[in-house]
CSV table of C-alpha atoms in Angstrom, one decimal:
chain,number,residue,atom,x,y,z
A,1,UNK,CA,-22.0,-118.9,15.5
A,2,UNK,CA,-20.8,-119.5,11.7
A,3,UNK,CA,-23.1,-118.9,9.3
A,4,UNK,CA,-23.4,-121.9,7.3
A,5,UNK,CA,-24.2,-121.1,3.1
A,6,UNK,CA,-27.3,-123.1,2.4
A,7,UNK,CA,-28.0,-121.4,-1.0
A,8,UNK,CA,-27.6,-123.6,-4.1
A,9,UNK,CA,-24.4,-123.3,-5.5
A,10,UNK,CA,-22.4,-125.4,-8.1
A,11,UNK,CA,-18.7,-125.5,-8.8
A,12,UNK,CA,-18.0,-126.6,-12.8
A,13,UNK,CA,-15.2,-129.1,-12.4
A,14,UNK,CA,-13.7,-127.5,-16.3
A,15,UNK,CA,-12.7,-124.1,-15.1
A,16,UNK,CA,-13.9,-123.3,-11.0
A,17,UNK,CA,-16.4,-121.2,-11.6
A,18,UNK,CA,-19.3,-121.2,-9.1
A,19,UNK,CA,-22.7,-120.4,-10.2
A,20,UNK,CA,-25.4,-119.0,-7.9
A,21,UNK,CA,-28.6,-120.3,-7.5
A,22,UNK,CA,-30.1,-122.8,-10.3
A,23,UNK,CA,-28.3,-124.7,-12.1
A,24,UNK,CA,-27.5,-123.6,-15.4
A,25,UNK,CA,-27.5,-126.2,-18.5
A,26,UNK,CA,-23.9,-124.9,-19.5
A,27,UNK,CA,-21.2,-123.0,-17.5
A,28,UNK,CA,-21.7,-119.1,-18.0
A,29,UNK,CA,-17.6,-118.7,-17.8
A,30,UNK,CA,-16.3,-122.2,-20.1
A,31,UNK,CA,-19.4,-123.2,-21.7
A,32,UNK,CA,-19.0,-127.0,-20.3
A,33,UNK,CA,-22.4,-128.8,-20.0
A,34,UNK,CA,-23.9,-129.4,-16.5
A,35,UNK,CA,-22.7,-133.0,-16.4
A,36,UNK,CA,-19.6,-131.1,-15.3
A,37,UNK,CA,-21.0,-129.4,-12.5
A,38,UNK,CA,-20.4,-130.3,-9.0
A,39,UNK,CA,-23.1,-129.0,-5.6
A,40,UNK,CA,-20.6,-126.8,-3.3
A,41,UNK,CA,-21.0,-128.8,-0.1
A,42,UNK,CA,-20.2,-132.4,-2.5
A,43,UNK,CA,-16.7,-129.8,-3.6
A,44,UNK,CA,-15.9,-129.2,-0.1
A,45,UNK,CA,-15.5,-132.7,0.2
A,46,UNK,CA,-14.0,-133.2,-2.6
A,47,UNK,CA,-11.3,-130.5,-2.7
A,48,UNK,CA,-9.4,-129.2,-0.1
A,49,UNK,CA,-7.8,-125.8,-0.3
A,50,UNK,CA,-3.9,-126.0,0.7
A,51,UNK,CA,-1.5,-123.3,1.7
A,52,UNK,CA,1.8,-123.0,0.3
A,53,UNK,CA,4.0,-120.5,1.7
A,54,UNK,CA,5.6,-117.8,-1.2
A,55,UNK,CA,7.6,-115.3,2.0
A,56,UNK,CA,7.4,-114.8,5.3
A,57,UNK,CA,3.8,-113.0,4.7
A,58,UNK,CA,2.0,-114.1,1.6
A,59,UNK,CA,0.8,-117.8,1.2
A,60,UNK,CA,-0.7,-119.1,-2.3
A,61,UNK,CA,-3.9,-120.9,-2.0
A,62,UNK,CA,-4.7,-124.2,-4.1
A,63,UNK,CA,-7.3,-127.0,-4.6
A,64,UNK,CA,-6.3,-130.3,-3.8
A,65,UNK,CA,-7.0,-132.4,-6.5
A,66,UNK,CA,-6.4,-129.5,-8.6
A,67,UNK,CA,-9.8,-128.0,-9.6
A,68,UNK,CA,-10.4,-127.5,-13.1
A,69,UNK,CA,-8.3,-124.7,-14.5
A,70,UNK,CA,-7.3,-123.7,-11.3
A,71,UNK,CA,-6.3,-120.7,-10.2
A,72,UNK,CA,-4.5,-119.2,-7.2
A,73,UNK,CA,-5.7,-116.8,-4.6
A,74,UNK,CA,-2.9,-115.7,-2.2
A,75,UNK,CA,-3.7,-114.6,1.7
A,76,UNK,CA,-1.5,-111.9,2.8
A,77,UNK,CA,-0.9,-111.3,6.4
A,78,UNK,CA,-0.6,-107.4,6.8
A,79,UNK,CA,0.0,-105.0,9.9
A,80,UNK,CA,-4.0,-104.2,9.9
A,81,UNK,CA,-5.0,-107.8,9.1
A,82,UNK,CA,-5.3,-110.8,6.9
A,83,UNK,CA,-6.6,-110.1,3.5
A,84,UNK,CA,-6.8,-113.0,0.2
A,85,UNK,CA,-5.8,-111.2,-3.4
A,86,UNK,CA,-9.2,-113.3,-5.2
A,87,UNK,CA,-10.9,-116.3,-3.9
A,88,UNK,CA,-10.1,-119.9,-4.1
A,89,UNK,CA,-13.1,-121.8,-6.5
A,90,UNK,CA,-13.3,-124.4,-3.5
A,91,UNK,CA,-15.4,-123.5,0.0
A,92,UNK,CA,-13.5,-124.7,2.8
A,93,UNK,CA,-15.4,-123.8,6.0
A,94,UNK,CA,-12.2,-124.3,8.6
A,95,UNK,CA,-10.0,-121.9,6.7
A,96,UNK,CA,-8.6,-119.3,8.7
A,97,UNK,CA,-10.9,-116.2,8.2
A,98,UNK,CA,-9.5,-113.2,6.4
A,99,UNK,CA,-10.8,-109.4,7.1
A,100,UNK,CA,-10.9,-108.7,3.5
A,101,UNK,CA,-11.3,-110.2,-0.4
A,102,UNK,CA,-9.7,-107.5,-3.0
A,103,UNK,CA,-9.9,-109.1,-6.8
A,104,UNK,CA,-8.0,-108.5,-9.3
A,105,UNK,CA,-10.6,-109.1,-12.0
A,106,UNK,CA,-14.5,-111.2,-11.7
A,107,UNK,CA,-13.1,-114.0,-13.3
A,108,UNK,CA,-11.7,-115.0,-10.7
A,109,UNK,CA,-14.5,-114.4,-8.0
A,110,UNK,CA,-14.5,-118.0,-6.9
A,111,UNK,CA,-16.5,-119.0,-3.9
A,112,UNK,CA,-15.9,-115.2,-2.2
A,113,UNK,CA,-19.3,-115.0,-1.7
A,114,UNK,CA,-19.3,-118.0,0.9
A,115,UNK,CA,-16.4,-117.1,2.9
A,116,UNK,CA,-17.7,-113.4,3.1
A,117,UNK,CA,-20.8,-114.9,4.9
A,118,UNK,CA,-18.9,-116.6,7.6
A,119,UNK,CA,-16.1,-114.1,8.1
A,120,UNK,CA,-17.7,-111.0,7.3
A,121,UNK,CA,-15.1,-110.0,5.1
A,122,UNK,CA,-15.2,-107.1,3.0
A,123,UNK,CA,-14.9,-107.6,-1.2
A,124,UNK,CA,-13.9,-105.1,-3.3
A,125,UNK,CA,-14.0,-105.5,-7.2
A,126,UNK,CA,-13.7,-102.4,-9.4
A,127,UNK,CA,-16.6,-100.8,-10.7
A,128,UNK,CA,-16.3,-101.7,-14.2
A,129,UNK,CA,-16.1,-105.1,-13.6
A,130,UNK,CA,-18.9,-105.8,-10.7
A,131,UNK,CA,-21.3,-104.5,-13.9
A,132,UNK,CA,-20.6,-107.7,-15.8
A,133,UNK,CA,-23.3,-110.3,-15.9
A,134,UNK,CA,-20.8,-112.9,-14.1
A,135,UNK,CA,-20.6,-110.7,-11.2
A,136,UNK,CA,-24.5,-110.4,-10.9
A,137,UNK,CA,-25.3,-112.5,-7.8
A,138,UNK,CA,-22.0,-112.2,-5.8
A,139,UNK,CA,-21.4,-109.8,-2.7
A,140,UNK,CA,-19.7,-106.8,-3.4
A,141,UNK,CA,-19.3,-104.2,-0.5
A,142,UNK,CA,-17.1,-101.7,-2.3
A,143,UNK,CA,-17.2,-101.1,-6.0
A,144,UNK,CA,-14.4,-98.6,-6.2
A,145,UNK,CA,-12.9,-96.9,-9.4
A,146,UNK,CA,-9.4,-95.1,-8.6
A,147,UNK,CA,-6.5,-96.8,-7.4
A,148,UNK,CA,-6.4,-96.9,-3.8
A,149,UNK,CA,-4.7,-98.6,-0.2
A,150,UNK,CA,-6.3,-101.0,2.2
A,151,UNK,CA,-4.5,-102.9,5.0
A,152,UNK,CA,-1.1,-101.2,3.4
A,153,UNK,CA,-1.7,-103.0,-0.1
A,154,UNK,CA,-1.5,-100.6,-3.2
A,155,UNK,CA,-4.5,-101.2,-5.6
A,156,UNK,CA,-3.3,-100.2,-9.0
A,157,UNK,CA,-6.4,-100.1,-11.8
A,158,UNK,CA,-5.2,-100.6,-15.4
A,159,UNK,CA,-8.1,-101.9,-17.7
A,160,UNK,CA,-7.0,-104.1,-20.2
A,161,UNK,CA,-7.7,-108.0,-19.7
A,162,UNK,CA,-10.7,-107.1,-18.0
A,163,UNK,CA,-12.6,-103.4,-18.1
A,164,UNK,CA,-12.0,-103.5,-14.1
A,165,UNK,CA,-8.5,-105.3,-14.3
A,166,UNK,CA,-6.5,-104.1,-11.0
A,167,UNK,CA,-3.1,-105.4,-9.4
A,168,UNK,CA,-1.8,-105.2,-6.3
A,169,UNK,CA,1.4,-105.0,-4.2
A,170,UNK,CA,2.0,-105.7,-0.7
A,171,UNK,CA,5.9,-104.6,0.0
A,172,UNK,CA,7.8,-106.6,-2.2
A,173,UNK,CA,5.6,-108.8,-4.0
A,174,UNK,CA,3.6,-108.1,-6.6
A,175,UNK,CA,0.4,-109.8,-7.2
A,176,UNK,CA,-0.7,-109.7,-10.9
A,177,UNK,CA,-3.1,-112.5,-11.5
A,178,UNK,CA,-3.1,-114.1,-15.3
A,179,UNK,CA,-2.5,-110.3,-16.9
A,180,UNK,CA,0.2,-112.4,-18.6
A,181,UNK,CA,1.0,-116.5,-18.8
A,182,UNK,CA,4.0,-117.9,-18.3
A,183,UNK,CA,5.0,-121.2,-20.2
A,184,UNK,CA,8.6,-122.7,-19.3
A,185,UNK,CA,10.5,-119.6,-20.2
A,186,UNK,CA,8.2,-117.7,-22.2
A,187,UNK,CA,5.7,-115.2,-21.9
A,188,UNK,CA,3.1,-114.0,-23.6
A,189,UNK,CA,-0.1,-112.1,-22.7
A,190,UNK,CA,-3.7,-113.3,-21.7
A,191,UNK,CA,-5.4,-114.0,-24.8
A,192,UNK,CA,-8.7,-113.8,-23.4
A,193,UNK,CA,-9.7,-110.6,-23.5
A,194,UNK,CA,-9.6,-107.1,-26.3
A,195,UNK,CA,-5.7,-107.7,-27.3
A,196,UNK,CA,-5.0,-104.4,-28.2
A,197,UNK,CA,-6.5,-102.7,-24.7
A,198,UNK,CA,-4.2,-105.6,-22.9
A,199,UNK,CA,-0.8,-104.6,-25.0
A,200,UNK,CA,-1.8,-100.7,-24.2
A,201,UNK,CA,-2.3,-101.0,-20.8
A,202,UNK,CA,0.8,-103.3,-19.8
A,203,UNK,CA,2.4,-100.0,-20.2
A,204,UNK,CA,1.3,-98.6,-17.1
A,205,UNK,CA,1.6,-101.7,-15.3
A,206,UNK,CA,5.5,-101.3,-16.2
A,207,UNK,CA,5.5,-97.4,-15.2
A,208,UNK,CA,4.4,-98.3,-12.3
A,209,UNK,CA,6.6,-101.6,-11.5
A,210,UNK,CA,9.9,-101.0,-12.9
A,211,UNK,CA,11.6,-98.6,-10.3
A,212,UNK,CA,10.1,-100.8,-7.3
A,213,UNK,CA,12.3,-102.8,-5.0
A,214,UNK,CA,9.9,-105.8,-5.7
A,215,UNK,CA,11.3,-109.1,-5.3
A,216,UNK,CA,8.4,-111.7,-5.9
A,217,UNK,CA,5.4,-112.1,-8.3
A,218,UNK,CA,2.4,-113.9,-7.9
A,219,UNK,CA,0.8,-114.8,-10.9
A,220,UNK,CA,-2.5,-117.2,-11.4
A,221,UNK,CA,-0.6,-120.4,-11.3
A,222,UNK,CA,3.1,-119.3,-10.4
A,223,UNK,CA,5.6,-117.8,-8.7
A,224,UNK,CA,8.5,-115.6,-9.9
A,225,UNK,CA,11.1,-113.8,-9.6
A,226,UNK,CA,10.4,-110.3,-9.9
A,227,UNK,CA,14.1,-109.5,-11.7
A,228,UNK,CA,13.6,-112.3,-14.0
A,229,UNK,CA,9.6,-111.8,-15.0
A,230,UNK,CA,10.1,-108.2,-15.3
A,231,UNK,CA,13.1,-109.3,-17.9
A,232,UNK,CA,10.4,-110.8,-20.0
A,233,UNK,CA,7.4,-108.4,-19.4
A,234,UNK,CA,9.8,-105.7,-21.1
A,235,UNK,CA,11.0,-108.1,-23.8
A,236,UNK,CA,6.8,-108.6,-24.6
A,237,UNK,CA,6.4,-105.1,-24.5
A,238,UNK,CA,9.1,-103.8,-26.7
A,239,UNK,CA,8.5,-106.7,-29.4
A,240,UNK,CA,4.6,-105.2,-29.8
């Protein structure tokens, strides 16, 4: 039988983040006011979480209406199961269940904490980052601190936007979250978080990308193409 979540939880409409428990006066992540806030089973109505297919294996994940900010997760279908790259801010209780929830970062944490409860599925966030306050009343199973493989993805810490910042490649697509933004045809990095620690270690993001036979990267809210975003990641890099 599915566990239903019967906790109080609210979504903030401004930016997705869902807080645990009481509500707060103001959003812990955006700072909106509480007036902004939505109860998760009111969201579930509201917002339905769509699939959109990037390749034959990896599907991006998105609120319909868009929710706040909004931010993708992506479900990858592997040889040892079905595994999302961070959680979708909406709770959608018919989605197809996933073995595993492997974040990039905790900003991004969304309503993982619901879906592990009626799937089971295993979250991993780094170390570093599952000791920030906004990672305090979510599920983690395995806090982890090296780069590492699980159902054949490569987990590749760097630091930088976040303490516990990790990417991720399955085959040929890389998953690299908002590490850097893209705006029409320019790119720049995330500007929230220590800016020199984010310029340093986009370095060993590139060590590690630039000889790959990657053709596809999945960033918070796009898609690209790996020859073309690697172009500009270089460009951004060489010009600090």
């Amino acid at each position: 039988m599915m566990n239903i979540p019967t906790a109080e939880q609210w979504v903030c409409l401004q930016c997705g983040y869902n807080m645990i428990g009481e509500m707060p006066d103001i959003c812990p992540f955006c700072g909106a006011r509480h007036d902004r806030f939505m109860a998760w089973d009111q969201a579930e109505k509201t917002y339905r979480v769509t699939s959109h297919a990037v390749n034959n294996v990896v599907s991006q994940l998105l609120s319909a209406p868009k929710l706040g900010l909004e931010h993708a997760a992506y479900r990858v279908e592997t040889g040892q199961g079905a595994v999302w790259i961070d959680s979708p801010s909406a709770f959608n209780r018919d989605l197809a269940p996933v073995d595993a929830i492997l974040f990039t970062h905790h900003h991004f944490m969304g309503a993982s904490n619901q879906y592990r409860r009626i799937w089971t599925a295993e979250v991993r966030l780094h170390e570093l980052d599952a000791k920030h306050r906004l990672s305090a009343l979510f599920d983690i199973d395995r806090r982890f601190a090296d780069d590492f493989v699980a159902y054949g993805i490569e987990a590749y810490h760097t630091g930088g936007h976040t303490p516990g910042f990790t990417f991720y490649i399955y085959k040929d697509t890389l998953f690299i979250c908002d590490y850097v933004f893209l705006t029409g045809a320019d790119m720049r990095f995330n500007p929230y978080g220590p800016e020199q620690e984010t310029i340093k270690r986009a370095q060993r993001i590139h060590e590690v990308v630039k000889a790959r036979p990657l053709k596809t990267v999945c960033g918070y809210n796009y898609v690209a193409d790996f020859a073309d975003w690697l172009d500009g990641f270089e460009c951004l890099i060489q010009n600090r």
